[in-house]
mmCIF file of C-alpha atoms and ligand atoms in Angstrom:
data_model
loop_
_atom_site.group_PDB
_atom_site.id
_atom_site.type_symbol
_atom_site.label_atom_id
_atom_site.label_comp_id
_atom_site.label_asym_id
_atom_site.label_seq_id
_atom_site.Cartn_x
_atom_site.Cartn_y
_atom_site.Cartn_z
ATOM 1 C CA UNK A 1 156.271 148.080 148.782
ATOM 2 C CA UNK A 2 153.033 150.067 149.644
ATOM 3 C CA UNK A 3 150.782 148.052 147.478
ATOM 4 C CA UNK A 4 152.076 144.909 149.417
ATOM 5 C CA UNK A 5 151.723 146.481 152.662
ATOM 6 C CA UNK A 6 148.211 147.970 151.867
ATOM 7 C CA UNK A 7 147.811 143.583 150.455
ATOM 8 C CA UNK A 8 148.933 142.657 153.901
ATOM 9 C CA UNK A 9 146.528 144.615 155.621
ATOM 10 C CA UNK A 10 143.663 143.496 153.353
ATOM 11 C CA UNK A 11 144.271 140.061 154.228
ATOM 12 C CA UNK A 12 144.740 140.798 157.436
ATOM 13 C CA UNK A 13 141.108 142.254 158.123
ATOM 14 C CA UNK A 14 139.598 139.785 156.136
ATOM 15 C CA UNK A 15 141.010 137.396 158.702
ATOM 16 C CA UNK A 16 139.376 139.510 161.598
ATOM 17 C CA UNK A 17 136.056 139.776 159.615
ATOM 18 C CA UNK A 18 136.155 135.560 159.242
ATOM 19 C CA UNK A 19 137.119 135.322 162.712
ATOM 20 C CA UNK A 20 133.900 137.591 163.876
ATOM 21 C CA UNK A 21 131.633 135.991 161.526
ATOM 22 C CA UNK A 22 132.575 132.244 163.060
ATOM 23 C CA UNK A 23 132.710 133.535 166.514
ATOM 24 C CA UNK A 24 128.819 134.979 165.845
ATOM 25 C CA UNK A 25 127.737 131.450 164.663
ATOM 26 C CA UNK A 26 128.916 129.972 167.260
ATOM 27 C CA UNK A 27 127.195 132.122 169.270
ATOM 28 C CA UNK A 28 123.910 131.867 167.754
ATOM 29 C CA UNK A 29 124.367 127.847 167.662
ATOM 30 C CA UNK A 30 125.568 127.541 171.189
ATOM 31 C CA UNK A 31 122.111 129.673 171.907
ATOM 32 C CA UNK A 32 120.144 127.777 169.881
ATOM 33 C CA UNK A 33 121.220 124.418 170.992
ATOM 34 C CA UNK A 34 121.058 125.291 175.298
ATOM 35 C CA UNK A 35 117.774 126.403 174.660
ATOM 36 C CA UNK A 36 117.362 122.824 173.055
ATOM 37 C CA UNK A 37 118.918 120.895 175.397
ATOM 38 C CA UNK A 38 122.233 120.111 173.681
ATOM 39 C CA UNK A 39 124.550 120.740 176.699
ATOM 40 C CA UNK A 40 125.527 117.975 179.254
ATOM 41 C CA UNK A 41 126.862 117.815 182.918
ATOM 42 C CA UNK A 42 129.222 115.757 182.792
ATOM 43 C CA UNK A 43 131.360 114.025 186.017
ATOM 44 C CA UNK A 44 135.009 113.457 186.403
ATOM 45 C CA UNK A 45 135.239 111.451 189.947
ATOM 46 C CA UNK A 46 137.997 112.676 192.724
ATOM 47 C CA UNK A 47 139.325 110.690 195.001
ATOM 48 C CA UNK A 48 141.003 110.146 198.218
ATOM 49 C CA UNK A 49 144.629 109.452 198.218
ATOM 50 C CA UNK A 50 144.389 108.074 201.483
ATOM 51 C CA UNK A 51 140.977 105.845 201.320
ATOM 52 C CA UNK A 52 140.950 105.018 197.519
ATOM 53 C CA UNK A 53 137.321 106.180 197.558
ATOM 54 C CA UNK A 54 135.134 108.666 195.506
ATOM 55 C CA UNK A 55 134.630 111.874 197.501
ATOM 56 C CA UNK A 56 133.226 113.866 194.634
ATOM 57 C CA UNK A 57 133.197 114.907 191.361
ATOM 58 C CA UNK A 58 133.680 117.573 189.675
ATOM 59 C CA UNK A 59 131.048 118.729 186.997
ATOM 60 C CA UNK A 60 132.050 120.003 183.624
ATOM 61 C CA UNK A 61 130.167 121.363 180.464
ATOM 62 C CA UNK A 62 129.740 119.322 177.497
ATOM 63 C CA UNK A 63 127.986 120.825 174.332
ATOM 64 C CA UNK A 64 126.801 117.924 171.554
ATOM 65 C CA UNK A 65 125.440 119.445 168.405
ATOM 66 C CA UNK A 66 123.098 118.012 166.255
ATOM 67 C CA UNK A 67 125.157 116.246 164.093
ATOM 68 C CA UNK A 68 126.266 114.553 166.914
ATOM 69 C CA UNK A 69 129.907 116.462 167.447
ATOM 70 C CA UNK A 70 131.192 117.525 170.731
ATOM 71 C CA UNK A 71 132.188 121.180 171.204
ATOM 72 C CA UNK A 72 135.255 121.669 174.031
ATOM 73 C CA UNK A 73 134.182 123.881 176.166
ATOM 74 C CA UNK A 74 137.939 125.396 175.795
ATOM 75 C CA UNK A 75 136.342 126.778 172.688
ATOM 76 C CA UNK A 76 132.659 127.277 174.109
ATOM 77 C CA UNK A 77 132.850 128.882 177.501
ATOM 78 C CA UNK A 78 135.013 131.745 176.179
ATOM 79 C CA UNK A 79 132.353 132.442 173.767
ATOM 80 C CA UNK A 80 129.879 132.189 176.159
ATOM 81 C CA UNK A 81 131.751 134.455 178.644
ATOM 82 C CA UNK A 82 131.641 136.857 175.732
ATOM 83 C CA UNK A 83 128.513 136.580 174.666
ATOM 84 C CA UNK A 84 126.732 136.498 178.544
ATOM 85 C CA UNK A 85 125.489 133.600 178.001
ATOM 86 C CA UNK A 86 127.453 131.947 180.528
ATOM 87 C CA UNK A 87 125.213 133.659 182.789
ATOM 88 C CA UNK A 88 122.223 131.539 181.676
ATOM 89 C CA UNK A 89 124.067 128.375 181.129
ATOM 90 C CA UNK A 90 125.740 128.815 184.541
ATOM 91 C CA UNK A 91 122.517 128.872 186.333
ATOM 92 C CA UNK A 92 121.470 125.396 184.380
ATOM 93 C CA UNK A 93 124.866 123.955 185.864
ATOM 94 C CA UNK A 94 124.749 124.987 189.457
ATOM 95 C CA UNK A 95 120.276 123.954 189.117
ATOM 96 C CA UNK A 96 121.672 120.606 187.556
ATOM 97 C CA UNK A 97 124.643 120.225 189.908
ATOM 98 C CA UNK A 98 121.673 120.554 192.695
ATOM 99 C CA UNK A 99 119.497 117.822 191.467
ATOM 100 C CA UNK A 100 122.761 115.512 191.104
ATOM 101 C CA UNK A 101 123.403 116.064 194.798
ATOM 102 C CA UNK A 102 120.039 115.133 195.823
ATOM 103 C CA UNK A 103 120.356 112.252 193.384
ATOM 104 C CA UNK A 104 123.528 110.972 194.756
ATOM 105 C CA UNK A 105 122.075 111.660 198.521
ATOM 106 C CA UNK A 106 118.922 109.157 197.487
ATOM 107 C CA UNK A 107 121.403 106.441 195.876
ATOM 108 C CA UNK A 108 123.425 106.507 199.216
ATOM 109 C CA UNK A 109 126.303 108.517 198.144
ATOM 110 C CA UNK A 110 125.861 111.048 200.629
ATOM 111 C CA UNK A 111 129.547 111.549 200.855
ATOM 112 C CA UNK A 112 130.068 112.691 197.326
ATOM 113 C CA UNK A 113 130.170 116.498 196.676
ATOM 114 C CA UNK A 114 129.959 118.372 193.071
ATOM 115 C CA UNK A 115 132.078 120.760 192.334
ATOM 116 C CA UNK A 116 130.843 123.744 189.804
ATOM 117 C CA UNK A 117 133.458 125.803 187.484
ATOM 118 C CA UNK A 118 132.312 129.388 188.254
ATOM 119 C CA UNK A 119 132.992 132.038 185.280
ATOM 120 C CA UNK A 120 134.295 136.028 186.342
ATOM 121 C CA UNK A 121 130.864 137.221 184.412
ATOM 122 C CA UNK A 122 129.225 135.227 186.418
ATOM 123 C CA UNK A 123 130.799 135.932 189.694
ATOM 124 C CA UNK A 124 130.556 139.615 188.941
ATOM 125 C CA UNK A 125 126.980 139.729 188.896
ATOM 126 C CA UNK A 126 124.971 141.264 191.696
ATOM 127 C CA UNK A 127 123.076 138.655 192.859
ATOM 128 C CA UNK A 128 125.154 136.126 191.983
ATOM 129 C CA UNK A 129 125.419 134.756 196.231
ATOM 130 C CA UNK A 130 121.908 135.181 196.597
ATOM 131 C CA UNK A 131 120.762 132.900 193.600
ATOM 132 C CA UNK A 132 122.958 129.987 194.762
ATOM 133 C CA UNK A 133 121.908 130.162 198.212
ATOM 134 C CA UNK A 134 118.368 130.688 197.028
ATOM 135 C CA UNK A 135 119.290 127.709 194.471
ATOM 136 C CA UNK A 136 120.754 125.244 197.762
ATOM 137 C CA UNK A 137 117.709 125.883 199.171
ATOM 138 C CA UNK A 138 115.191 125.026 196.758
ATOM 139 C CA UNK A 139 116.608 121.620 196.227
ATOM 140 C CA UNK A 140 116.905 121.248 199.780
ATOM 141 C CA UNK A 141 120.750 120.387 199.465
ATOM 142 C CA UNK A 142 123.299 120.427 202.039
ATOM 143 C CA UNK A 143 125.173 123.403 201.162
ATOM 144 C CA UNK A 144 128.945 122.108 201.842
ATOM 145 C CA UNK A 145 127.867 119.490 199.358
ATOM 146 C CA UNK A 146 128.330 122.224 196.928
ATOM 147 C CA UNK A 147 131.516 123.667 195.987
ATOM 148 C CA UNK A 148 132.014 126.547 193.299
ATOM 149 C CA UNK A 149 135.664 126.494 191.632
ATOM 150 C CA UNK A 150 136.953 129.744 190.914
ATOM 151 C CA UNK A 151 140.275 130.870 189.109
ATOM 152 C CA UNK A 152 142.435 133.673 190.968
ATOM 153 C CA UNK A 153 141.920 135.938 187.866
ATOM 154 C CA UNK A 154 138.738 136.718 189.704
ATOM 155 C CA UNK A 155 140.732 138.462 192.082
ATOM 156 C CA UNK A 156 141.840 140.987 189.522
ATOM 157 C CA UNK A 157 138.744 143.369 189.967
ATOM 158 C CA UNK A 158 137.726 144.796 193.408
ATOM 159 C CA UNK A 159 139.003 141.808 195.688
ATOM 160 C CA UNK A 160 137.496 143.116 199.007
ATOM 161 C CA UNK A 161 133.952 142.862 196.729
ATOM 162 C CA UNK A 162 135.199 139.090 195.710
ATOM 163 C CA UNK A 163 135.978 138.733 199.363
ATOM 164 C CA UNK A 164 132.767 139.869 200.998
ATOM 165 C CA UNK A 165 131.291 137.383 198.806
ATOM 166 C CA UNK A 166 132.930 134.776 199.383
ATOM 167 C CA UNK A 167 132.850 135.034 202.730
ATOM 168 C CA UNK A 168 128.810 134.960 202.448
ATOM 169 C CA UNK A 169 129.193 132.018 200.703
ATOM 170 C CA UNK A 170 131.257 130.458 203.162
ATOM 171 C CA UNK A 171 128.837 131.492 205.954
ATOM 172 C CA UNK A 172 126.230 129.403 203.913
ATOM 173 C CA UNK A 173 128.357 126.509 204.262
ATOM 174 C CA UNK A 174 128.977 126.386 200.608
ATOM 175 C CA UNK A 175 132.670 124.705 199.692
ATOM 176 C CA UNK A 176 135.420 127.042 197.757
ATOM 177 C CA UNK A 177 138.158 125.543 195.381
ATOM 178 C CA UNK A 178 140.900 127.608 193.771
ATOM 179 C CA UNK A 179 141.285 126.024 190.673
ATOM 180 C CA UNK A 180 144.148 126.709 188.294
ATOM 181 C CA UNK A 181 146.467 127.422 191.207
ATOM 182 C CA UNK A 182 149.776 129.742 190.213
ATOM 183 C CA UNK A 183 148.747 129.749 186.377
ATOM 184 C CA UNK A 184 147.195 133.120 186.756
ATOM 185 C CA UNK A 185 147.349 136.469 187.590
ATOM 186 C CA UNK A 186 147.680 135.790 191.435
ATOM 187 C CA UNK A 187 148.535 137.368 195.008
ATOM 188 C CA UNK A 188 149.866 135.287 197.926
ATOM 189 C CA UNK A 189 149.001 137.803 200.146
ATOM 190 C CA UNK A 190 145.236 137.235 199.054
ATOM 191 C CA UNK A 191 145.323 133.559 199.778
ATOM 192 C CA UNK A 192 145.510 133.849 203.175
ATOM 193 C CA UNK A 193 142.267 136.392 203.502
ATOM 194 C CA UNK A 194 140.240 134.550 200.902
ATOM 195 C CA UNK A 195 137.856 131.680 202.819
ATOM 196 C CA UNK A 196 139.092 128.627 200.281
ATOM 197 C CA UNK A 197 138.243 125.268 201.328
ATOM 198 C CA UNK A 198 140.404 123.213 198.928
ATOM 199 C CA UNK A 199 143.623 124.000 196.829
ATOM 200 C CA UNK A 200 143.855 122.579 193.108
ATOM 201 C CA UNK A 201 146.983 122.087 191.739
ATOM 202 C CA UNK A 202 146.973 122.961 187.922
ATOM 203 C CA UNK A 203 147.136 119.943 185.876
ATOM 204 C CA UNK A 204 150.197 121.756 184.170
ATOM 205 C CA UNK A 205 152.356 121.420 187.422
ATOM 206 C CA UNK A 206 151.014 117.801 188.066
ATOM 207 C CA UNK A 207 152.216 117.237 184.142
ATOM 208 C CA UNK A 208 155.557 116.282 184.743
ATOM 209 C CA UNK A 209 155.642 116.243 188.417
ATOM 210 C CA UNK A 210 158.062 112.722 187.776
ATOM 211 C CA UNK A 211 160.379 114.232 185.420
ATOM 212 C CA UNK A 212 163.753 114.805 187.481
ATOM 213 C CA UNK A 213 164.199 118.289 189.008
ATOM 214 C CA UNK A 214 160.518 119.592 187.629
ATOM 215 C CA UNK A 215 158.422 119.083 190.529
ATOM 216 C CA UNK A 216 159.449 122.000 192.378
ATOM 217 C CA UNK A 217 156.173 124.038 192.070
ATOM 218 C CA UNK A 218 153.840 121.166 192.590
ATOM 219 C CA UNK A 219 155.735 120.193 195.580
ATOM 220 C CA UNK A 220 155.311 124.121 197.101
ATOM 221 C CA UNK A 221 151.631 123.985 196.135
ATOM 222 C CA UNK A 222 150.792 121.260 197.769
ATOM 223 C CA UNK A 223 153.098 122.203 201.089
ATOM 224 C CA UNK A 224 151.660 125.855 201.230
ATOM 225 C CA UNK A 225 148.217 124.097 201.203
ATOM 226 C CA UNK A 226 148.673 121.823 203.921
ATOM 227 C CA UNK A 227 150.354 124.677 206.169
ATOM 228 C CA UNK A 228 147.128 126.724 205.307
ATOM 229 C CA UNK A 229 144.937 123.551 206.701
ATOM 230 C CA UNK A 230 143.256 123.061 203.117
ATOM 231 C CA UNK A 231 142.694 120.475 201.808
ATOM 232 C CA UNK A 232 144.951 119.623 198.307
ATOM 233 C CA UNK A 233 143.450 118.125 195.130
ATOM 234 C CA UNK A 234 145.606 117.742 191.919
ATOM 235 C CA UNK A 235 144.572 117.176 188.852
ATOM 236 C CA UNK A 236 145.410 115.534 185.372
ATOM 237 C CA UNK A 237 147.090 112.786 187.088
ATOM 238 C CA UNK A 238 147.277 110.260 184.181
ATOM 239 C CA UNK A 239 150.080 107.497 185.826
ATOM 240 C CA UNK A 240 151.154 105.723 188.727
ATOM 241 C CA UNK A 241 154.197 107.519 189.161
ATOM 242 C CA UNK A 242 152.921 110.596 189.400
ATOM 243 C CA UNK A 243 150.261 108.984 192.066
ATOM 244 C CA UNK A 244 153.081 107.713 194.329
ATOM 245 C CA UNK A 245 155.420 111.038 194.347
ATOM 246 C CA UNK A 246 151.457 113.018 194.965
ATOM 247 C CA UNK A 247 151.249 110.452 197.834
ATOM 248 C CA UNK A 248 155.115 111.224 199.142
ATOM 249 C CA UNK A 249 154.047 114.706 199.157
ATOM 250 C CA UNK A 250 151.026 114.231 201.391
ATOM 251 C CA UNK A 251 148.400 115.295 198.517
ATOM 252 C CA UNK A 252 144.933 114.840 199.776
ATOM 253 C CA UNK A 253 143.397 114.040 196.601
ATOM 254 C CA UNK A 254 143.257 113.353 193.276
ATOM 255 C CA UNK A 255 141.348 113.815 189.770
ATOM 256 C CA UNK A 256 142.521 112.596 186.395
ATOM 257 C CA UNK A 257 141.990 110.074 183.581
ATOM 258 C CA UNK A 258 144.094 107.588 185.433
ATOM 259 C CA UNK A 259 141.164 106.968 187.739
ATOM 260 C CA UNK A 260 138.512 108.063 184.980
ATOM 261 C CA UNK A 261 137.544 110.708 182.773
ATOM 262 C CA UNK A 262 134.531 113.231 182.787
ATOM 263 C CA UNK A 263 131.496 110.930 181.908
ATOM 264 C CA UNK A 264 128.177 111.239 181.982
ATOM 265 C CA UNK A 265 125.946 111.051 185.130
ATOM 266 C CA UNK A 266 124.478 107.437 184.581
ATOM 267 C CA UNK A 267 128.297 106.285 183.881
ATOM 268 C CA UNK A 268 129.381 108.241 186.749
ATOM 269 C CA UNK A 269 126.304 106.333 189.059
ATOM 270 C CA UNK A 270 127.423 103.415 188.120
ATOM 271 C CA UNK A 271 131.492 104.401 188.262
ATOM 272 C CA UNK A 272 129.940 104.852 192.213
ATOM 273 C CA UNK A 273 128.102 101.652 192.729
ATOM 274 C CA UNK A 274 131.737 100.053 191.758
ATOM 275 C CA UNK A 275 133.849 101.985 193.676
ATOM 276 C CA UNK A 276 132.030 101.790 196.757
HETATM 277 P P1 C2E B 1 139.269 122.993 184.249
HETATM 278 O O1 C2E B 1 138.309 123.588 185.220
HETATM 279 O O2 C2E B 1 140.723 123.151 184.559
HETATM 280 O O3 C2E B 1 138.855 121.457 184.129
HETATM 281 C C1 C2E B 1 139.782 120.409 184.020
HETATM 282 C C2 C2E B 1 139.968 119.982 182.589
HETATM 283 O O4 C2E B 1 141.006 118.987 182.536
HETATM 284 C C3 C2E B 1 138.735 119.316 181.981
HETATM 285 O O5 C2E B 1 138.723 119.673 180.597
HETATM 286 C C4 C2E B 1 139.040 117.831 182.154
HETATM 287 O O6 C2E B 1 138.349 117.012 181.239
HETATM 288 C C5 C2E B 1 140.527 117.830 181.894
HETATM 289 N N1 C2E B 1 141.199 116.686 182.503
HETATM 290 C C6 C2E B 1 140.879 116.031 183.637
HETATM 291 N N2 C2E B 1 141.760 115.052 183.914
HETATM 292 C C7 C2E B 1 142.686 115.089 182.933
HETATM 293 C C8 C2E B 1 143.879 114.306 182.663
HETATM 294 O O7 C2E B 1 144.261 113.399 183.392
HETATM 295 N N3 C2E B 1 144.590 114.657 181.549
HETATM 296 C C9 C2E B 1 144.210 115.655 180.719
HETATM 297 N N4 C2E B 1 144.959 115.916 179.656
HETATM 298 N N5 C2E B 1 143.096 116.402 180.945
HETATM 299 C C10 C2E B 1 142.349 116.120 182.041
HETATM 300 P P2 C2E B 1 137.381 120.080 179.857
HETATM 301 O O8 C2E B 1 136.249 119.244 180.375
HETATM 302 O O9 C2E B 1 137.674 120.079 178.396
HETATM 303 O O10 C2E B 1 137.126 121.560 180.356
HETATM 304 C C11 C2E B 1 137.996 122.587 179.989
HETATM 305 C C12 C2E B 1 137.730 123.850 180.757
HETATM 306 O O11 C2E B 1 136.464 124.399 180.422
HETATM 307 C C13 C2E B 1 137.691 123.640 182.277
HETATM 308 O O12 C2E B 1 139.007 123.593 182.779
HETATM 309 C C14 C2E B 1 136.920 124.879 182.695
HETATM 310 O O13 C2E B 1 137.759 125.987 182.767
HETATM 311 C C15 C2E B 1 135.957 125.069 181.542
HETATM 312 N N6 C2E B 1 134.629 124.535 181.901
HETATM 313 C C16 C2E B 1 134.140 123.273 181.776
HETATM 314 N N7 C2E B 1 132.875 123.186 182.254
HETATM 315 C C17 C2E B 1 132.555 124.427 182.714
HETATM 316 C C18 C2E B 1 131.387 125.006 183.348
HETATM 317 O O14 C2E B 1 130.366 124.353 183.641
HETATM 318 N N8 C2E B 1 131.431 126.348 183.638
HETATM 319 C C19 C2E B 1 132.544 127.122 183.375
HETATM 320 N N9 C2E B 1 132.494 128.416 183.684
HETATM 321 N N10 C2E B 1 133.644 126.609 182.808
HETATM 322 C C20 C2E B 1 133.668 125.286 182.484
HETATM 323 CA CA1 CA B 2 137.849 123.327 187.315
HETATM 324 CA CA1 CA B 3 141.554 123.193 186.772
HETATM 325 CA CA1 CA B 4 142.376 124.582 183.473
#
């Protein structure tokens, strides 16, 4: 019995030892190919319930390596949280996310805003405000044009810190999302001192918002938004059902392959010139 347990436990580090080594080579490919161009913005369109139209996008990472293979960044950003450099590859997104505004604003699309999936590292770095304000400003972008989606796990270390920022953000006239809404570690009573423009409703509750008896938390997102005058986004919506019962509930807007999926910005120019 010992020489099976002391097997066990032989295999069992050899698994953590293969698991560091790939996690490391990811890491020094993922750093190799940002430094040689190999990650995309890409934009998944949201639009209005009400008008039909495109009000925005929201941008989101896409890494091709040089064979040609696309990395999800479910497997990417959490190395590159890890790693720190998200930090880095975060300030490429919100520069990029800039020049798409300004790109948009000299196509005519000056309606359409970008939203920007904001990492904790990121967000817990000093001058974290400062740079995107500094950033706005260098591309001469309207700021509410620019809105930073952050998860509610950010809330887990020093909120009133989270909050002042925030709040300087806001001041800027920079947009807020709270992505991920209720799928993390969250506090109701911060929602109400936290300066959020727009509520998302987790693609998980939107999932089988049509199945009897299972919209219940989708339904109370979307309500607690509207008392809280924000405005409500949910995404994943894939069908029409789930569309029409969205509607019923007074959902402001939507995101989800049904209308399109993440593509990339010529695709999403042209998804524009369409739609208009
Ligand atoms: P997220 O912020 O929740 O982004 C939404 C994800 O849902 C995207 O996955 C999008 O492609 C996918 N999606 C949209 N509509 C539908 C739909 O109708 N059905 C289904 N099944 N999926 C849909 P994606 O692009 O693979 O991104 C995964 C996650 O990676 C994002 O989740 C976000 O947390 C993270 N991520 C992506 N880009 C960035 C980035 O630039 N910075 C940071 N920090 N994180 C990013
Ligand atoms: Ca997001
Ligand atoms: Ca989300
Ligand atoms: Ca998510």
């Amino acid at each position: 019995a010992k020489k099976n347990r002391e097997q066990h436990c032989m295999y069992y580090m050899q698994e953590m030892e293969d698991k560091t080594l790939w996690r490391l080579g990811m890491i020094r490919q993922l750093r190799t190919d940002f430094s040689e161009n190999r990650l995309e913005l890409w934009y998944q369109p949201q639009l209005s319930l009400e008008t039909g139209k495109v009000i925005g996008a929201e941008a989101l990472l896409r890494w091709r390596t040089a064979d040609g293979a696309f990395i999800s960044p479910e497997i990417f950003i959490p190395l590159a949280e890890y790693s720190g450099l998200i930090i880095e590859i975060g300030d490429w997104v919100i520069n990029q996310a800039c020049l798409q505004i300004t790109t948009l604003e000299e196509q005519g699309f000056d309606q359409v805003s970008i939203s920007v999936n904001v990492s904790i590292p990121q967000f817990r770095r000093s001058n974290f405000v400062d740079n995107i304000i500094e950033t706005t400003k260098a591309h001469k972008v309207q700021a509410s044009k620019l809105e930073l989606e952050i998860t509610e796990n950010i809330l887990m270390d020093e909120p009133q810190v989270v909050i002042d920022s925030l709040l300087k953000l806001k001041e800027q006239g920079i947009s807020i999302a709270l992505d991920d809404f209720g799928t993390g570690y969250s506090s109701l009573s911060y929602l109400q001192k936290l300066p959020f423009d727009r509520l998302k409703v987790d693609r998980s509750f939107v999932n089988d918002i049509t199945q009897p008896g299972q919209s219940l938390i989708a339904d109370t997102i979307i309500n607690l938004g509207k008392q809280m005058n924000l405005k409500v986004i949910a995404e994943g919506v894939e069908d029409l059902a789930q569309e029409a019962h969205l509607k019923e509930q007074g959902c402001h807007e939507v995101q989800g392959y049904y209308y399109a999926k993440p593509m990339p910005e010529q695709d999403f120019l042209a998804f524009l010139q369409k739609n208009k």
